[in-house]
XYZ file of C-alpha atoms in Angstrom:
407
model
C 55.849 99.275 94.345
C 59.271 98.001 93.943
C 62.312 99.457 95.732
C 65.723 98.749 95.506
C 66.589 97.441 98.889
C 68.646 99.952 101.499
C 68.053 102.618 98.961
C 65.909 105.320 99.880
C 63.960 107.204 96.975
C 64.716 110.128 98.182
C 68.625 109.395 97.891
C 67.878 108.375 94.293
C 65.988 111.229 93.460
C 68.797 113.360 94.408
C 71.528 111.614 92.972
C 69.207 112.209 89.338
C 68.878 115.619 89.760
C 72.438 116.111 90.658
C 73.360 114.267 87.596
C 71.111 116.683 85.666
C 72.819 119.352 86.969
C 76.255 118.060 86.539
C 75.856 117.274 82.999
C 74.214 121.052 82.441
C 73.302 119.648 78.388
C 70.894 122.718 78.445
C 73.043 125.444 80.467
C 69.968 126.383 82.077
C 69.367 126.587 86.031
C 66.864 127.730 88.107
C 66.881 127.139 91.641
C 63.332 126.573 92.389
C 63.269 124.006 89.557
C 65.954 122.101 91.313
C 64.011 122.504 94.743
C 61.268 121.590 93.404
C 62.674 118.471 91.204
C 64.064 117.399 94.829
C 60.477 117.814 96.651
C 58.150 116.096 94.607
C 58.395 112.513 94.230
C 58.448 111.185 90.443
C 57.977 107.319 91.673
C 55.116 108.317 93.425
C 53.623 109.373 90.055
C 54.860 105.800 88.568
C 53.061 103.274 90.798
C 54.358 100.268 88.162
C 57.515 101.108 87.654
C 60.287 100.108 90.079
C 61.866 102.983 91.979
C 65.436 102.972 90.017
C 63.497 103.256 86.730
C 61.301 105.913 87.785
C 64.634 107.745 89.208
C 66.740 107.022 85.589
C 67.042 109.790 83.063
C 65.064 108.749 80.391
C 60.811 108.686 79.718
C 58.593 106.191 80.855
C 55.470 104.842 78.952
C 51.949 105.097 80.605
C 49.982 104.306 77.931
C 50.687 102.048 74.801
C 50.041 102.551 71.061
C 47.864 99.353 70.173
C 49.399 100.251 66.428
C 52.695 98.094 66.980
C 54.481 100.620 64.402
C 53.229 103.680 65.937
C 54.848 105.525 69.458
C 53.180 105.324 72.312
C 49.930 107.188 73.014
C 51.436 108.624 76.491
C 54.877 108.750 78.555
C 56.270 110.204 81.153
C 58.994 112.660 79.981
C 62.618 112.308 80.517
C 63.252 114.102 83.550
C 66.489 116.446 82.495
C 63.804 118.013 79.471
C 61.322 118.279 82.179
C 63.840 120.089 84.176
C 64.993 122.669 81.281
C 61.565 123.363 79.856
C 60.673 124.204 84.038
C 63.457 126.703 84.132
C 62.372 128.028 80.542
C 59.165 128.611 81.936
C 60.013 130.994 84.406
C 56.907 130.346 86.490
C 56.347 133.121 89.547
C 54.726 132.278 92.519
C 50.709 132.891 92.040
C 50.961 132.294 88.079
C 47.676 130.730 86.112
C 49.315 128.025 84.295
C 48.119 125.716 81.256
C 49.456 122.436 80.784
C 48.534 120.508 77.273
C 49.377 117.392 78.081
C 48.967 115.699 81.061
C 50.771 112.323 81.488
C 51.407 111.239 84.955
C 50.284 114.398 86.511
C 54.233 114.629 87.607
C 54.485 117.824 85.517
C 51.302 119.255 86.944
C 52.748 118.739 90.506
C 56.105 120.526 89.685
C 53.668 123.011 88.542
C 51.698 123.700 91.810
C 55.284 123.389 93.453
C 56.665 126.281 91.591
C 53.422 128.500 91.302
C 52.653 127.968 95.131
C 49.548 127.576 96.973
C 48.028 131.322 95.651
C 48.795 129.647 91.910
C 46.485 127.865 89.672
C 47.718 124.525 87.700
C 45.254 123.179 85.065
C 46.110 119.790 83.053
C 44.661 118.585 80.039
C 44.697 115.910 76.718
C 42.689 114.323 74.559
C 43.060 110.922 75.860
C 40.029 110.350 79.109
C 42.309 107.511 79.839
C 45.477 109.407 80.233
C 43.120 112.126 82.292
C 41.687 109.699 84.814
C 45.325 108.186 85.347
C 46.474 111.910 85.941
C 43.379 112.655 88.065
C 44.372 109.658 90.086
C 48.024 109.999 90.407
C 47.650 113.684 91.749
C 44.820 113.020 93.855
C 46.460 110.102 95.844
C 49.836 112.502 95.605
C 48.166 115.546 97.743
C 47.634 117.411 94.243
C 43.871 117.636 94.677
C 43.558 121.287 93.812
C 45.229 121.031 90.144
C 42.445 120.833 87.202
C 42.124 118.009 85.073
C 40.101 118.417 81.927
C 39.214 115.795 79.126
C 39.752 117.936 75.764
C 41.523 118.792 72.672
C 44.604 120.782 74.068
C 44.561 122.773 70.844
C 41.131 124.738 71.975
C 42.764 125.407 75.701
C 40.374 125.997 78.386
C 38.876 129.549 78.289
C 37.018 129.024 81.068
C 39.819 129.168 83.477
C 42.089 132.027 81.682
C 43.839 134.427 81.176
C 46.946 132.681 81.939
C 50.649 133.511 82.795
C 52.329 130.718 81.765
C 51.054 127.608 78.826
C 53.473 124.678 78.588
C 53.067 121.764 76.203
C 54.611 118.528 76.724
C 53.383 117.608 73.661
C 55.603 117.698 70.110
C 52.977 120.840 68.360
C 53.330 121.374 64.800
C 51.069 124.836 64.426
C 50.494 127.308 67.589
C 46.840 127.270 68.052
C 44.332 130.399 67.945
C 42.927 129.364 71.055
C 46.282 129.855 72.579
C 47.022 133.464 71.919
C 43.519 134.651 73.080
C 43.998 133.003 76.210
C 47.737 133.841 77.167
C 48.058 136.853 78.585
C 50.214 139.511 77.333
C 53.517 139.797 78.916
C 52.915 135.411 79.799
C 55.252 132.665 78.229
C 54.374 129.227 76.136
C 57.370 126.984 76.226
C 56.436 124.309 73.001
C 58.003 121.655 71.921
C 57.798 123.194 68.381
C 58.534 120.817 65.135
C 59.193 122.510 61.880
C 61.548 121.382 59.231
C 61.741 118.160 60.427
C 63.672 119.094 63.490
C 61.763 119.212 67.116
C 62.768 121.960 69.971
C 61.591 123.173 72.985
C 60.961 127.230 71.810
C 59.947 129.500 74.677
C 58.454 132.317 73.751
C 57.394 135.830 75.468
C 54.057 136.721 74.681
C 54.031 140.890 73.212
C 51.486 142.456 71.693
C 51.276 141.163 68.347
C 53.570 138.463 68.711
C 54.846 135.726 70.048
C 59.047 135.643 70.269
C 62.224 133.024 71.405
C 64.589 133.417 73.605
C 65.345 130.031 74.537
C 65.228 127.029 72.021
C 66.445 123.532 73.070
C 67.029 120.358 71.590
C 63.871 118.369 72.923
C 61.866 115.467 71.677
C 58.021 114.068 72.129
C 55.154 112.400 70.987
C 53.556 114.659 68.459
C 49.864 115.989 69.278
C 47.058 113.785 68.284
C 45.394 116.063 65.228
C 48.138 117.949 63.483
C 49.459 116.369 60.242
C 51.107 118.956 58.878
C 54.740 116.866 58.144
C 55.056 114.525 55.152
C 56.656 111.631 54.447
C 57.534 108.725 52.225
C 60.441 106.361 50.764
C 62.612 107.569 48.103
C 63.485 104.067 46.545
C 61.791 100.679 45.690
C 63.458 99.160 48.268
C 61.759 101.067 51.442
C 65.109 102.112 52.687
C 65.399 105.627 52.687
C 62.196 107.810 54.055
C 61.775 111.548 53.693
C 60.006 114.072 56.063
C 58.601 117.304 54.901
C 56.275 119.860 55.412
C 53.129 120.255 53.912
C 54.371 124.008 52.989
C 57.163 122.865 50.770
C 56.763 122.357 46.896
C 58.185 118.502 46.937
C 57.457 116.102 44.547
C 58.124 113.157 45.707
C 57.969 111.320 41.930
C 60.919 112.984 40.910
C 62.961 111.858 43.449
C 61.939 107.750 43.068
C 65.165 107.047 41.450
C 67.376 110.023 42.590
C 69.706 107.707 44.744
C 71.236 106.093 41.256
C 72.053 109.210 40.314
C 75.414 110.650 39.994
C 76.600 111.428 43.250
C 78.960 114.589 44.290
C 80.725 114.365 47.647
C 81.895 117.726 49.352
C 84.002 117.845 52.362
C 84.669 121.161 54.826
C 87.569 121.177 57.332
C 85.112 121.498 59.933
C 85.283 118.658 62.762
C 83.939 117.385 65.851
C 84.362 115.170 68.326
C 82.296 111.604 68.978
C 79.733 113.274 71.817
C 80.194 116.864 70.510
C 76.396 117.886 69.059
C 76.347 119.110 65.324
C 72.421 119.760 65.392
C 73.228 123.113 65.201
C 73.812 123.048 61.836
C 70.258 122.107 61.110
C 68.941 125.203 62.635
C 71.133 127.019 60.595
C 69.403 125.300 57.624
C 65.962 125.841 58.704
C 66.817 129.644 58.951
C 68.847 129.958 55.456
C 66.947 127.300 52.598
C 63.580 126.954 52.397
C 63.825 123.680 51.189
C 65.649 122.141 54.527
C 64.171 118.529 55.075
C 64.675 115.174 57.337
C 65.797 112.315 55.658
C 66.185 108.488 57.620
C 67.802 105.711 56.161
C 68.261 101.748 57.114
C 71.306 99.868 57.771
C 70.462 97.807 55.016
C 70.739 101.182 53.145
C 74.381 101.669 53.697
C 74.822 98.131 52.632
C 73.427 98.733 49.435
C 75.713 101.062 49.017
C 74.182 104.246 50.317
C 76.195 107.028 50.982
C 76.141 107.196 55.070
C 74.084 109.944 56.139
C 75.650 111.919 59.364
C 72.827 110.164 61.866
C 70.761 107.677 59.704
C 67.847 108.032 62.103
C 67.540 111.601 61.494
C 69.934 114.300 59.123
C 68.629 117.282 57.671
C 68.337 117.479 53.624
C 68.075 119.647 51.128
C 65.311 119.080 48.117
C 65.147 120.723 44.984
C 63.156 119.117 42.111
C 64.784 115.958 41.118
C 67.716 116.298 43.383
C 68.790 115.936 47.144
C 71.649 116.912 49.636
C 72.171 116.085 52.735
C 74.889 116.002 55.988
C 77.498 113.360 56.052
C 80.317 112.741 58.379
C 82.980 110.455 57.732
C 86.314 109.862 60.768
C 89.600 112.382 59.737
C 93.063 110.279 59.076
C 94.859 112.545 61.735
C 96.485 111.017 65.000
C 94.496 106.985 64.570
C 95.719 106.389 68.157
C 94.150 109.578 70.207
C 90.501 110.702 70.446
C 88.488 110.099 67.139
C 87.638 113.414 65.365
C 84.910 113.605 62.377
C 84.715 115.999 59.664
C 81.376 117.340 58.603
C 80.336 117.396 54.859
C 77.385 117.008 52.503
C 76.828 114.348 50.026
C 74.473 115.055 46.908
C 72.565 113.599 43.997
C 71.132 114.535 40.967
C 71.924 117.467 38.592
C 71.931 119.984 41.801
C 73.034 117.718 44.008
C 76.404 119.329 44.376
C 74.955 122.755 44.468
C 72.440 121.697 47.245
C 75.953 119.966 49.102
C 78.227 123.450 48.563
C 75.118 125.167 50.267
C 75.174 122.606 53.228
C 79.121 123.450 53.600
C 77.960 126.753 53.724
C 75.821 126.429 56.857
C 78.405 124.328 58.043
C 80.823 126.973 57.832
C 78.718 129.615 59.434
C 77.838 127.233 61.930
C 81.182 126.362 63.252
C 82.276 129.980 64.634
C 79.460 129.920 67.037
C 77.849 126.505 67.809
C 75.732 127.331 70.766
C 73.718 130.341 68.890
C 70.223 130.231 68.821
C 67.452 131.184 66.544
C 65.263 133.387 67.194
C 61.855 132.155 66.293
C 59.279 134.875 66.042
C 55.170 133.988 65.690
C 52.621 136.086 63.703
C 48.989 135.184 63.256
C 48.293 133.804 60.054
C 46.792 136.736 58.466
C 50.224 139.009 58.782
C 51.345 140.138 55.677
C 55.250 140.055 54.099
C 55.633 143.222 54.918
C 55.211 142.801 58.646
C 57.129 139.723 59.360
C 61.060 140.556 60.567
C 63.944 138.900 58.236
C 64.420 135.601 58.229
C 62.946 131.950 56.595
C 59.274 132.674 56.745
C 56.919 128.771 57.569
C 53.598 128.929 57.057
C 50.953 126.919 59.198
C 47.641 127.474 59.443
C 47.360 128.814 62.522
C 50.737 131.073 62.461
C 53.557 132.337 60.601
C 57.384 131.676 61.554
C 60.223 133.622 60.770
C 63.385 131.719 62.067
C 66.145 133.960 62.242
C 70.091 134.604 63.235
């Protein structure tokens, strides 16, 4: 193992959770997370990685894809999402807890930290590679008594429930059946939920009949081996621009092969932010308001080609209606050129709606700005509820569930 000399890991692993703290992206604390961030050794759990890598904020790969375009087949999550999904869990000392996903086993071991020796921790995935690592990792780390199992996360693991708390580190597309029979009533799932092209960490509170938010972060991982449920393809002959969509949406992606040499209709709000402030929120507010609400990506060679920027070219939501699309621009405001650099947000459209679909971004835009930190609420049904049980909001259908997302 290699150390960075006169530097103790236990210094370092302080110093990263006091970082975590300090830069509060989430606004969530819980003090036993932090206690237990500052017991259990994450190195210990990453025998090949050096010490100062293993203490940095960001994920570590255990397992490679041996598709060279594809992302790798397990990591080690970056440890300030570890820390906020931990405090969205809420776990209580003596809680049965389901992990789908197991990694390095590090996750499991905050687990058992939180839950306590009268808890139960049981880890799983797909992967008997990943499992035997895991296996391994705790076993050697004095984390003998969590469960490792080799199977689909997806079915769960009846045998050992009911439980009290279900966490996936795992990006899910659909909530599984499995899952609701074998959280209890009154337990919590925190999921890294994707739906509209857009990925958060949703925990919900397990009632009756359904499953409901109150927490939903900005979060990103490997999607679960075995749900395909997103879309996607180029819009152009050149391969530049790719768009993501759900298998629930009425796109047809042959209307749209020539949509970028369409007229094109710019629309600006007087809406701004800074260069670090976060304007995701106005991609929630999309996903809640039009159905439609998409992910589009485009090259750099796009832009050169004369591609109107998108807001983030890895990743801006869209709007898609027939032969026409919308989506979020940005573009640097002409006020004070010598202070701090302000932005102001926008939508850029093509096609014969494509200034309609723009206006309607603005309009999310607008309703976004007043209140930038609100949250969804994202309520589950099983997939048999009808309408006329499901609360207001933009219903998503999957096969296993039914999502309202509201305001």
């Amino acid at each position: 193992m290699n150390t960075i000399p006169g530097t103790a890991p236990e210094d370092l692993r302080n110093r990263l959770v006091d970082a975590i703290l300090q830069e509060d992206v989430s606004g969530l604390r819980d003090a036993g997370v932090e206690t237990a961030m500052r017991t259990v050794a994450r190195h210990a759990f990453l025998p090949d990685t050096a010490v100062e890598e293993a203490y940095a904020n960001k994920s570590v790969t255990i397992k490679e894809n041996p598709d060279d375009d594809a992302l790798p087949l397990s990591c080690a999550s970056q440890p300030d999402v570890v820390h906020f999904m931990l405090v969205q869990l809420a776990v209580r000392e003596g809680d049965n807890i389901f992990e789908i996903g197991a990694g390095t086993g590090y996750n499991a071991a905050l687990l058992k930290h939180l839950t306590g020796k009268s808890g139960q921790v049981t880890t799983c995935d797909i992967d008997p590679d990943v499992t035997a690592y895991t296996r391994r990792m705790l076993d050697t780390n004095g984390y003998e008594d969590v469960r490792v199992v080799t199977r689909d996360g997806a079915l769960g693991a009846s045998r050992f429930s009911p439980y009290d708390r279900m966490i996936a580190t795992v990006g899910m597309w659909d909530l599984p059946d499995a899952w609701w029979d074998q959280l209890a009533v009154g337990g919590r799932l925190v999921v890294p939920l994707r739906w509209r092209g857009l990925s958060r960490a949703v925990a919900f509170q397990r009632e009756e009949k359904v499953m409901r938010s109150d927490s939903v972060k900005m979060c990103g991982f490997l999607p679960v081996i075995g749900q395909d449920g997103e879309q996607n393809d180029y819009i152009d002959d050149d391969r530049l621009v790719r768009l993501y969509w759900d298998e629930d949406q009425s796109i047809a992606l042959a209307l749209l092969r020539d949509v970028l040499t369409r007229p094109k209709s710019v629309a600006w709000t007087d809406v701004t932010v800074g260069p670090v402030e976060s304007f995701d929120g106005v991609w929630l507010r999309l996903s809640a308001t039009e159905r439609t609400t998409c992910r589009i990506t485009a090259k750099p060679a796009a832009m050169k080609a004369g591609l109107h920027r998108p807001a983030s070219p890895a990743l801006s939501p869209a709007l898609v209606e027939a032969d026409s699309l919308a989506y979020l621009a940005l573009e640097r405001t002409a006020e004070d050129p010598e202070g701090e650099p302000r932005f102001r947000l926008g939508a850029v459209g093509y096609g014969a709606a494509g200034a309609d679909l723009a206006e309607r971004i603005c309009a999310q835009i607008h309703a976004w700005n007043p209140a930038r930190t609100a949250e969804p609420v994202v309520t589950a049904y099983s997939a048999d509820t009808p309408d006329s049980d499901l609360a207001n909001g933009a219903v998503i259908d999957r096969p296993s569930v039914r999502l309202v997302i509201a305001y």
